[in-house]
Amino acid sequence: MTVTATSVGQSDQLEPPAAPAARGRRLLRLVPAVAAALSGVLLYVSFPPRTLWWLALPAFAVFGWVLRDRSWKAALGLGYLFGLGFLLPLLVWTGVEVGPGPWLALVAIEALFVGLVGVGVAAVSRLPAWPVWAAALWIAGEAVRARVPFRGFPWGKIAFGQADGVFLPLAAVGGTPVLGFAVVLCGFGLCEAVRLAVAARGTRTVRRSAATVALLSVAVPVAAAVAARPLVSDKAEDGTATVAVIQGNVPRLGLEFNAQRRAVLDYHARETQRLAAEVEAGKVPRPDFVLWPENSSDIDPLANPDAAAVIDAAAKRIGAPISVGGVVERDGKLFNEQILWDPQKGPLDTYDKRQIQPFGEYLPLRSLIGAINKDWTSMIRQDFSRGSKPGVFDMDGSKVGLATCYEAAFDWAVRDTVTHGAQMISVPSNNATFDRSEMTYQQLAMSRVRAVEHSRTVTVPVTSGVSAVIMPDGKIARKTGMFVADSLVQKVPLRSSETPATRLGILPEIALVLVAAAGLGWAVAAGVRGRRAGGV
């Protein structure tokens, strides 16, 4: 009886033979979801401050693999996971001082656009030459993200991760859309090439046309980038200018960096005075003009004589015009303004920032957000107003285009300074509210791409992040450290010719959106015909 009882007890504890197999199948179903999230993380790792730009290719190869032949619901989920894996770490700086709420909300919204792109990629994955349609769909998704909601958020464009990559010259051909398209196409082409190679090893027949498309998807973007290299030049066309970039630093980190607003102004004036002493001692050449960062004078120098006197003294001592970043109130409205300050004549010209930052410089849905959290509305008591005209300052005979901080992410905001005559570009910024995060490096990479896109020198004067002088070929000539007072003096080339990207403007993006629409339309039509044939 004892033996019998023991046998029965052991048999009760035995799993049915099918249980491990069922568990294995459930785990196997998780593989695409895990792969989608991890490939998104891989894409993030390809972005600055790292120089692993080439990781974008396997990231999109894996993304293409997990989406192939998926239903729209599965593709939406997998695309969303890819977006989360990419954007959660990329945009973590948005929550540095305000907590995780705004960061998570931003990522949740932006990843939804990536999820919708995933649906489109899955649909076109059944078409011939699917890498072309899929890459165009990704750029169409970026085009939408750059415009909605709240006038868009282009941060995370694939082009902005390629400042150190072989594809960078393509920015001069068709701007960020063409550069990004080439990278994504190459990644999806790699996916197709590997898929066909595996199929061939499995003795399955591989169509020659499919193999050709896969190889061309990888080879053509690289060949095009090599062919575009002659468009990248740092030769002077209109002479040179000696420019000084001032980084004055701030009294404290975080959102309260400007609580001692006069201190911020004094820091930048002091660094300019220090540079003037070096010029007088013959240690550095005298600059033709000086560039201060955004918010370098949060006291309105046009309304406060004491602030004006500090700037005026600095301009006279250095003996050159200064572009000053100020917060200016005019007719009851606030403007984030760059002011051209002449050492003899004082303020001569202004540029008001046009693409202001939602939840940073103005608060959309103020009443709704106030009902959720009153602290957020108290951070932005008064919304900034938008400027209406592109900014190009005539600084000692040099035409300097201005794109203030956040504007560097928007194609139009940089391009129209060049089409209005800018011979070089300045991107005055204030990164003091983002601590020592990767934000400043991501923004610096954007400016490097813009330099090649429009073949212009780009300066990046920052209050406390990494200030830099970037040559028209995208190489950094000089840069500062973070949260230090410093100045950069550099002779830079002035250029007036326009690249194809400058001349074409938005047209390459429109063309790629139309390609995406054509591919999606073809996929939908093919699906309808397939369902009808199945019904018959």
Coordinates of C-alpha atoms in Angstrom, one line a residue:
M1 CA 0.0 0.0 0.0
T2 CA 2.9 2.3 0.8
V3 CA 4.5 1.8 -2.6
T4 CA 1.2 2.4 -4.3
A5 CA 0.6 5.6 -2.4
T6 CA 4.1 6.9 -3.2
S7 CA 3.6 6.1 -6.9
V8 CA 0.3 7.9 -6.9
G9 CA 1.8 11.0 -5.2
Q10 CA 4.6 11.2 -7.7
S11 CA 2.3 10.8 -10.7
D12 CA 0.2 13.7 -9.4
Q13 CA 3.3 16.0 -9.4
L14 CA 4.3 15.1 -12.9
E15 CA 3.6 17.8 -15.6
P16 CA 1.7 16.8 -18.6
P17 CA 4.2 16.2 -21.5
A18 CA 2.6 19.1 -23.4
A19 CA 3.2 21.7 -20.7
P20 CA 6.9 22.5 -21.4
A21 CA 6.2 22.8 -25.1
A22 CA 3.3 25.2 -24.5
R23 CA 5.5 27.3 -22.2
G24 CA 8.2 27.3 -24.9
R25 CA 5.7 28.5 -27.5
R26 CA 4.5 31.3 -25.2
L27 CA 8.1 32.4 -24.7
L28 CA 8.8 32.2 -28.4
R29 CA 5.9 34.6 -29.0
L30 CA 7.7 37.2 -26.9
V31 CA 10.8 37.2 -29.0
P32 CA 9.5 39.8 -31.6
A33 CA 8.4 42.1 -28.8
V34 CA 11.7 41.9 -27.0
A35 CA 13.6 42.3 -30.3
A36 CA 11.5 45.4 -31.2
A37 CA 12.3 47.1 -27.9
L38 CA 16.0 46.1 -27.9
S39 CA 16.4 47.3 -31.5
G40 CA 15.0 50.7 -30.4
V41 CA 17.6 50.8 -27.7
L42 CA 20.2 50.0 -30.3
L43 CA 19.1 53.0 -32.4
Y44 CA 19.4 55.2 -29.3
V45 CA 22.9 54.0 -28.7
S46 CA 23.8 55.1 -32.3
F47 CA 23.0 58.8 -31.3
P48 CA 25.5 61.3 -29.7
P49 CA 27.4 61.7 -27.5
R50 CA 28.4 58.2 -28.8
T51 CA 29.9 58.0 -32.3
L52 CA 28.4 54.6 -33.1
W53 CA 26.3 55.9 -36.0
W54 CA 26.5 52.6 -37.8
L55 CA 24.4 50.9 -35.2
A56 CA 21.4 52.5 -36.8
L57 CA 21.7 50.0 -39.6
P58 CA 21.3 46.7 -37.6
A59 CA 18.6 48.5 -35.5
F60 CA 16.4 49.0 -38.6
A61 CA 17.3 45.6 -39.9
V62 CA 15.9 44.0 -36.8
F63 CA 12.9 46.3 -36.9
G64 CA 12.2 45.3 -40.4
W65 CA 12.5 41.6 -39.5
V66 CA 10.0 41.8 -36.6
L67 CA 7.4 43.7 -38.7
R68 CA 7.5 41.5 -41.8
D69 CA 4.1 40.0 -42.6
R70 CA 2.6 41.1 -39.3
S71 CA -1.1 42.0 -38.8
W72 CA -1.8 45.7 -38.3
K73 CA -2.5 45.2 -34.6
A74 CA 0.8 43.3 -34.0
A75 CA 2.7 45.9 -36.1
L76 CA 1.2 48.7 -34.1
G77 CA 2.4 47.1 -30.8
L78 CA 5.8 46.2 -32.1
G79 CA 6.3 49.7 -33.6
Y80 CA 5.3 51.2 -30.3
L81 CA 7.8 49.1 -28.4
F82 CA 10.5 50.1 -30.9
G83 CA 9.6 53.7 -30.3
L84 CA 9.7 53.3 -26.5
G85 CA 13.1 51.6 -26.7
F86 CA 14.5 54.5 -28.8
L87 CA 12.8 57.5 -27.3
L88 CA 12.7 56.7 -23.5
P89 CA 16.5 56.9 -23.1
L90 CA 16.9 59.6 -25.9
L91 CA 14.6 62.1 -24.3
V92 CA 15.3 61.4 -20.6
W93 CA 16.7 64.9 -20.3
T94 CA 13.2 66.4 -20.6
G95 CA 12.5 65.2 -17.1
V96 CA 15.8 66.2 -15.5
E97 CA 14.3 69.2 -13.6
V98 CA 10.5 68.7 -13.8
G99 CA 10.2 65.0 -12.9
P100 CA 9.3 61.9 -14.9
G101 CA 5.7 62.9 -15.7
P102 CA 6.3 65.2 -18.7
W103 CA 9.1 62.9 -20.0
L104 CA 6.9 59.9 -20.0
A105 CA 4.0 61.7 -21.5
L106 CA 6.1 63.1 -24.3
V107 CA 7.6 59.7 -25.1
A108 CA 4.2 58.0 -25.0
I109 CA 2.9 60.4 -27.6
E110 CA 5.9 60.4 -29.8
A111 CA 6.2 56.6 -29.8
L112 CA 2.6 56.4 -31.0
F113 CA 3.8 57.9 -34.3
V114 CA 6.5 55.3 -34.5
G115 CA 3.8 52.6 -33.9
L116 CA 1.8 53.9 -36.8
V117 CA 4.8 53.8 -39.0
G118 CA 5.2 50.2 -37.9
V119 CA 1.8 49.4 -39.3
G120 CA 2.7 50.9 -42.6
V121 CA 6.0 49.1 -42.8
A122 CA 4.3 45.8 -42.1
A123 CA 1.8 46.5 -44.9
V124 CA 4.5 47.2 -47.5
S125 CA 6.7 44.4 -46.4
R126 CA 4.8 42.1 -48.8
L127 CA 5.6 44.3 -51.8
P128 CA 8.4 44.1 -54.2
A129 CA 11.3 46.5 -53.3
W130 CA 9.7 46.8 -49.8
P131 CA 12.8 48.5 -48.2
V132 CA 12.2 51.6 -50.4
W133 CA 8.6 51.9 -49.4
A134 CA 9.4 51.2 -45.8
A135 CA 12.2 53.8 -45.6
A136 CA 10.0 56.4 -47.2
L137 CA 7.3 55.6 -44.6
W138 CA 9.7 56.2 -41.8
I139 CA 10.6 59.7 -43.2
A140 CA 6.9 60.4 -43.7
G141 CA 6.5 59.6 -40.0
E142 CA 9.3 62.0 -39.1
A143 CA 7.6 64.7 -41.3
V144 CA 4.4 64.3 -39.3
R145 CA 6.2 64.3 -35.9
A146 CA 8.0 67.6 -37.0
R147 CA 4.6 69.3 -37.3
V148 CA 2.1 67.9 -34.8
P149 CA 1.2 68.2 -32.0
F150 CA 1.9 71.7 -30.9
R151 CA 3.8 72.6 -34.1
G152 CA 5.9 69.4 -33.9
F153 CA 8.9 67.8 -32.2
P154 CA 11.6 66.7 -34.6
W155 CA 14.0 65.5 -31.9
G156 CA 15.2 62.0 -32.8
K157 CA 15.3 62.4 -36.5
I158 CA 17.6 59.7 -37.9
A159 CA 19.7 62.3 -39.6
F160 CA 20.6 63.9 -36.3
G161 CA 22.4 60.7 -35.3
Q162 CA 24.7 60.7 -38.4
A163 CA 27.0 63.6 -37.7
D164 CA 30.0 61.3 -37.6
G165 CA 28.7 58.9 -40.3
V166 CA 29.6 58.1 -43.9
F167 CA 26.1 59.2 -45.0
L168 CA 26.5 62.8 -43.8
P169 CA 27.3 64.4 -47.2
L170 CA 23.7 63.5 -48.3
A171 CA 22.5 66.3 -46.0
A172 CA 23.8 68.7 -48.7
V173 CA 21.8 66.8 -51.4
G174 CA 18.3 66.8 -49.8
G175 CA 18.6 67.8 -46.2
T176 CA 17.6 65.7 -43.2
P177 CA 14.9 63.8 -45.1
V178 CA 17.3 62.4 -47.7
L179 CA 20.0 61.7 -45.2
G180 CA 17.6 59.9 -42.9
F181 CA 16.0 58.0 -45.9
A182 CA 19.5 56.7 -46.9
V183 CA 20.2 55.3 -43.4
V184 CA 16.8 53.7 -43.0
L185 CA 16.9 52.3 -46.5
C186 CA 20.3 50.8 -45.9
G187 CA 19.1 49.2 -42.7
F188 CA 15.9 47.7 -44.2
G189 CA 18.0 46.6 -47.2
L190 CA 20.4 44.8 -44.8
C191 CA 17.3 43.0 -43.4
E192 CA 16.2 41.8 -46.8
A193 CA 19.7 40.7 -47.8
V194 CA 20.0 38.6 -44.7
R195 CA 16.5 37.1 -45.1
L196 CA 17.2 36.1 -48.7
A197 CA 20.6 34.7 -47.8
V198 CA 18.9 32.5 -45.1
A199 CA 16.3 31.4 -47.6
A200 CA 18.9 30.5 -50.2
R201 CA 20.8 28.3 -47.6
G202 CA 17.5 26.6 -46.9
T203 CA 17.3 25.5 -50.6
R204 CA 14.4 27.8 -51.2
T205 CA 14.3 29.6 -54.5
V206 CA 15.3 33.3 -54.4
R207 CA 14.2 35.6 -57.1
R208 CA 17.0 37.4 -58.8
S209 CA 15.0 40.6 -58.8
A210 CA 14.5 40.5 -55.0
A211 CA 18.2 39.8 -54.5
T212 CA 19.1 42.7 -56.7
V213 CA 16.8 45.1 -54.8
A214 CA 18.2 44.0 -51.5
L215 CA 21.8 44.6 -52.6
L216 CA 21.0 47.9 -54.2
S217 CA 19.2 49.0 -51.1
V218 CA 22.4 48.6 -49.2
A219 CA 24.9 49.7 -51.9
V220 CA 23.1 52.8 -53.4
P221 CA 22.9 54.9 -50.2
V222 CA 26.6 54.3 -49.5
A223 CA 27.6 55.1 -53.1
A224 CA 25.4 58.2 -53.2
A225 CA 27.0 59.4 -50.0
V226 CA 30.5 59.0 -51.6
A227 CA 29.3 60.7 -54.7
A228 CA 28.0 63.7 -52.7
R229 CA 31.3 64.3 -50.9
P230 CA 32.3 67.1 -53.4
L231 CA 29.3 69.1 -52.1
V232 CA 31.0 69.3 -48.7
S233 CA 33.5 72.1 -48.6
D234 CA 34.9 74.5 -46.0
K235 CA 36.6 76.9 -48.6
A236 CA 35.9 80.6 -48.1
E237 CA 33.8 82.2 -50.9
D238 CA 33.3 85.7 -49.3
G239 CA 36.4 86.0 -47.3
T240 CA 36.7 85.1 -43.7
A241 CA 35.7 86.5 -40.3
T242 CA 37.2 86.1 -36.9
V243 CA 34.3 85.2 -34.5
A244 CA 34.3 85.0 -30.7
V245 CA 31.8 82.6 -28.9
I246 CA 31.2 83.5 -25.3
Q247 CA 30.1 80.9 -22.7
G248 CA 29.7 82.8 -19.4
N249 CA 28.3 79.9 -17.4
V250 CA 25.4 80.3 -14.8
P251 CA 25.4 80.7 -11.0
R252 CA 23.5 77.4 -10.5
L253 CA 22.1 74.5 -12.4
G254 CA 18.4 73.6 -13.0
L255 CA 15.3 75.6 -13.5
E256 CA 16.4 78.3 -11.1
F257 CA 19.6 79.1 -13.1
N258 CA 18.2 82.6 -13.8
A259 CA 17.0 83.4 -10.3
Q260 CA 20.0 85.6 -10.1
R261 CA 19.5 87.1 -13.5
R262 CA 21.9 89.9 -13.2
A263 CA 24.6 87.3 -12.3
V264 CA 24.0 85.5 -15.6
L265 CA 24.5 88.8 -17.5
D266 CA 27.5 89.7 -15.4
Y267 CA 29.1 86.3 -16.1
H268 CA 28.9 86.8 -19.8
A269 CA 30.1 90.4 -19.6
R270 CA 33.0 89.3 -17.4
E271 CA 34.1 86.6 -19.8
T272 CA 33.9 89.1 -22.7
Q273 CA 36.0 91.5 -20.6
R274 CA 38.5 88.7 -19.9
L275 CA 38.7 88.0 -23.6
A276 CA 39.3 91.7 -24.4
A277 CA 42.2 91.7 -22.0
E278 CA 43.7 88.7 -23.9
V279 CA 43.2 90.6 -27.2
E280 CA 44.9 93.7 -25.7
A281 CA 47.8 91.5 -24.6
G282 CA 48.2 90.1 -28.1
K283 CA 47.4 86.5 -27.0
V284 CA 44.4 86.1 -29.3
P285 CA 43.3 88.0 -32.4
R286 CA 40.6 90.7 -32.0
P287 CA 37.2 89.2 -33.2
D288 CA 35.2 90.9 -35.8
F289 CA 32.1 90.2 -33.8
V290 CA 31.0 88.4 -30.6
L291 CA 28.2 85.9 -30.1
W292 CA 26.5 85.5 -26.7
P293 CA 24.1 82.6 -26.0
E294 CA 20.3 82.6 -25.6
N295 CA 19.2 84.1 -22.2
S296 CA 22.6 85.6 -21.6
S297 CA 20.7 88.7 -20.4
D298 CA 17.4 87.7 -18.8
I299 CA 17.1 91.3 -17.7
D300 CA 15.6 93.2 -20.6
P301 CA 18.5 95.5 -21.6
L302 CA 16.1 97.6 -23.8
A303 CA 14.1 98.5 -20.7
N304 CA 16.7 98.4 -17.9
P305 CA 19.6 101.0 -18.1
D306 CA 21.8 99.0 -15.7
A307 CA 21.7 95.9 -17.9
A308 CA 22.3 98.1 -21.0
A309 CA 25.3 99.7 -19.4
V310 CA 26.9 96.3 -18.6
I311 CA 26.5 95.1 -22.3
D312 CA 27.6 98.5 -23.6
A313 CA 30.8 98.4 -21.5
A314 CA 31.6 94.9 -22.7
A315 CA 31.0 95.8 -26.4
K316 CA 33.2 98.9 -26.1
R317 CA 36.0 97.0 -24.4
I318 CA 36.1 94.2 -27.0
G319 CA 35.6 96.7 -29.8
A320 CA 33.1 94.6 -31.7
P321 CA 29.4 94.1 -32.1
I322 CA 27.8 91.5 -29.8
S323 CA 24.7 89.4 -30.5
V324 CA 23.0 89.3 -27.0
G325 CA 20.3 86.8 -26.0
G326 CA 17.7 88.7 -24.0
V327 CA 14.2 88.2 -22.6
V328 CA 12.3 91.2 -23.8
E329 CA 8.9 92.5 -22.9
R330 CA 7.2 94.6 -25.6
D331 CA 3.5 95.7 -25.7
G332 CA 2.8 93.3 -22.8
K333 CA 4.3 90.3 -24.7
L334 CA 7.4 88.3 -23.9
F335 CA 9.9 87.6 -26.6
N336 CA 13.0 85.4 -26.6
E337 CA 15.2 87.8 -28.5
Q338 CA 18.6 88.2 -30.0
I339 CA 19.8 91.8 -29.9
L340 CA 22.5 93.2 -32.2
W341 CA 24.5 95.5 -29.9
D342 CA 27.0 97.9 -31.6
P343 CA 29.9 99.3 -29.4
Q344 CA 29.2 102.8 -30.7
K345 CA 25.5 102.9 -31.5
G346 CA 24.0 100.4 -29.0
P347 CA 21.1 98.1 -30.0
L348 CA 20.6 98.1 -33.8
D349 CA 18.6 95.1 -34.7
T350 CA 16.6 92.2 -33.1
Y351 CA 15.5 88.7 -33.9
D352 CA 12.6 87.1 -32.1
K353 CA 12.6 83.4 -31.8
R354 CA 9.8 81.9 -34.0
Q355 CA 9.6 78.2 -33.0
I356 CA 9.1 78.5 -29.3
Q357 CA 9.2 75.4 -27.2
P358 CA 5.9 74.0 -25.9
F359 CA 5.9 73.3 -22.1
G360 CA 9.2 75.3 -21.9
E361 CA 8.4 78.7 -23.3
Y362 CA 4.6 78.4 -23.6
L363 CA 2.0 76.1 -22.1
P364 CA -0.5 74.5 -24.4
L365 CA -3.8 73.5 -22.8
R366 CA -3.0 75.7 -19.8
S367 CA -6.4 75.3 -18.0
L368 CA -6.3 71.5 -18.4
I369 CA -2.7 71.2 -17.3
G370 CA -3.4 73.5 -14.4
A371 CA -6.2 71.3 -13.2
I372 CA -3.8 68.3 -13.2
N373 CA -0.8 70.0 -11.6
K374 CA -0.8 73.7 -10.6
D375 CA 3.0 73.6 -10.2
W376 CA 3.5 73.2 -13.9
T377 CA 1.4 76.3 -14.7
S378 CA 3.4 78.3 -12.1
M379 CA 6.7 77.4 -13.8
I380 CA 5.4 79.2 -17.0
R381 CA 3.4 82.2 -15.7
Q382 CA 3.4 84.0 -19.0
D383 CA 3.7 82.5 -22.5
F384 CA 6.4 83.7 -24.9
S385 CA 5.2 85.1 -28.2
R386 CA 6.5 84.1 -31.6
G387 CA 8.5 86.2 -33.9
S388 CA 7.5 86.5 -37.5
K389 CA 10.7 87.2 -39.5
P390 CA 13.9 85.3 -40.1
G391 CA 16.9 86.7 -38.4
V392 CA 20.0 87.7 -40.3
F393 CA 22.3 90.2 -38.5
D394 CA 24.9 92.3 -40.4
M395 CA 27.8 92.1 -38.0
D396 CA 30.8 94.1 -39.2
G397 CA 29.9 93.3 -42.8
S398 CA 29.3 89.5 -42.2
K399 CA 25.7 88.2 -42.6
V400 CA 25.0 86.0 -39.6
G401 CA 21.8 83.9 -39.6
L402 CA 20.2 83.1 -36.3
A403 CA 18.3 80.0 -35.2
T404 CA 17.7 80.0 -31.5
C405 CA 18.2 76.8 -29.6
Y406 CA 15.1 74.6 -30.2
E407 CA 14.8 76.1 -33.8
A408 CA 17.9 74.1 -34.9
A409 CA 15.8 71.0 -34.9
F410 CA 13.4 72.4 -37.5
D411 CA 14.5 72.4 -41.2
W412 CA 12.7 75.5 -42.2
A413 CA 14.0 77.6 -39.3
V414 CA 17.6 77.1 -40.3
R415 CA 17.1 77.1 -44.1
D416 CA 15.4 80.5 -44.4
T417 CA 18.3 82.3 -42.7
V418 CA 20.5 81.0 -45.6
T419 CA 17.9 81.9 -48.3
H420 CA 17.8 85.4 -46.7
G421 CA 21.5 85.9 -47.2
A422 CA 23.3 84.3 -44.2
Q423 CA 27.0 83.6 -44.9
M424 CA 27.2 81.7 -41.6
I425 CA 24.8 80.5 -38.9
S426 CA 24.7 80.9 -35.2
V427 CA 22.6 78.7 -32.9
P428 CA 22.5 80.6 -29.5
S429 CA 21.3 78.2 -26.8
N430 CA 20.7 77.8 -23.1
N431 CA 21.0 74.3 -21.8
A432 CA 21.3 75.2 -18.1
T433 CA 18.0 73.6 -17.3
F434 CA 19.1 70.2 -18.5
D435 CA 22.0 69.7 -16.1
R436 CA 24.8 67.4 -17.5
S437 CA 22.4 65.3 -19.7
E438 CA 23.0 64.3 -23.3
M439 CA 20.8 67.1 -24.6
T440 CA 23.7 69.5 -25.3
Y441 CA 25.5 66.8 -27.4
Q442 CA 22.3 65.9 -29.3
Q443 CA 21.8 69.6 -30.1
L444 CA 25.5 69.9 -31.1
A445 CA 25.1 67.1 -33.6
M446 CA 22.1 68.8 -35.1
S447 CA 24.2 71.9 -35.7
R448 CA 26.9 69.8 -37.4
V449 CA 24.3 68.3 -39.8
R450 CA 23.0 71.8 -40.5
A451 CA 26.5 73.0 -41.3
V452 CA 26.8 70.3 -44.1
E453 CA 23.2 70.7 -45.2
H454 CA 23.7 74.4 -46.0
S455 CA 27.5 74.5 -46.4
R456 CA 27.9 77.2 -43.7
T457 CA 30.0 77.7 -40.6
V458 CA 27.8 77.1 -37.6
T459 CA 28.6 78.6 -34.2
V460 CA 26.9 77.3 -31.0
P461 CA 27.2 79.8 -28.1
V462 CA 25.7 78.1 -25.0
T463 CA 25.3 79.5 -21.5
S464 CA 26.7 76.3 -19.8
G465 CA 26.6 73.4 -22.2
V466 CA 29.1 72.6 -24.9
S467 CA 29.7 75.7 -27.0
A468 CA 31.4 75.1 -30.3
V469 CA 32.6 76.4 -33.7
I470 CA 31.6 74.1 -36.5
M471 CA 33.1 74.3 -40.0
P472 CA 30.9 73.9 -43.2
D473 CA 32.1 70.3 -43.5
G474 CA 30.6 69.5 -40.2
K475 CA 33.9 69.2 -38.3
I476 CA 34.2 70.9 -34.9
A477 CA 37.0 73.4 -34.9
R478 CA 36.8 74.3 -31.3
K479 CA 34.6 73.5 -28.3
T480 CA 34.3 74.2 -24.6
G481 CA 33.5 71.9 -21.6
M482 CA 30.3 71.9 -19.7
F483 CA 29.5 74.4 -17.0
V484 CA 32.6 76.4 -17.3
A485 CA 33.3 80.0 -18.3
D486 CA 35.2 80.1 -21.5
S487 CA 35.5 81.8 -24.9
L488 CA 36.4 80.5 -28.4
V489 CA 38.0 82.7 -31.0
Q490 CA 38.2 81.2 -34.5
K491 CA 38.7 82.4 -38.1
V492 CA 35.9 81.0 -40.1
P493 CA 35.0 80.9 -43.8
L494 CA 32.1 82.9 -45.1
R495 CA 30.1 81.3 -47.9
S496 CA 27.2 82.4 -50.2
S497 CA 26.6 79.5 -52.6
E498 CA 23.6 77.3 -52.0
T499 CA 23.7 73.5 -51.7
P500 CA 21.0 71.4 -53.5
A501 CA 19.4 70.9 -50.1
T502 CA 19.1 74.7 -49.6
R503 CA 17.7 75.3 -53.1
L504 CA 15.2 72.3 -52.9
G505 CA 13.9 73.1 -49.4
I506 CA 10.9 71.0 -48.6
L507 CA 10.7 69.3 -52.0
P508 CA 12.7 66.1 -51.1
E509 CA 10.5 65.6 -48.0
I510 CA 7.4 66.0 -50.1
A511 CA 8.7 63.5 -52.7
L512 CA 9.4 60.9 -50.0
V513 CA 6.0 61.4 -48.5
L514 CA 4.5 60.7 -51.9
V515 CA 6.6 57.6 -52.3
A516 CA 5.4 56.4 -48.9
A517 CA 1.8 57.1 -49.9
A518 CA 2.2 55.2 -53.2
G519 CA 3.6 52.2 -51.4
L520 CA 0.9 52.2 -48.8
G521 CA -1.8 52.6 -51.4
W522 CA -0.3 49.7 -53.4
A523 CA -0.2 47.5 -50.3
V524 CA -3.8 48.3 -49.4
A525 CA -5.0 47.6 -53.0
A526 CA -3.0 44.3 -53.1
G527 CA -4.6 43.3 -49.8
V528 CA -8.1 44.0 -51.1
R529 CA -7.5 41.9 -54.2
G530 CA -6.1 39.1 -52.1
R531 CA -9.2 39.0 -49.9
R532 CA -11.4 39.0 -52.9
A533 CA -9.5 36.2 -54.5
G534 CA -9.7 34.2 -51.3
G535 CA -13.4 34.8 -51.1
V536 CA -13.9 33.4 -54.6

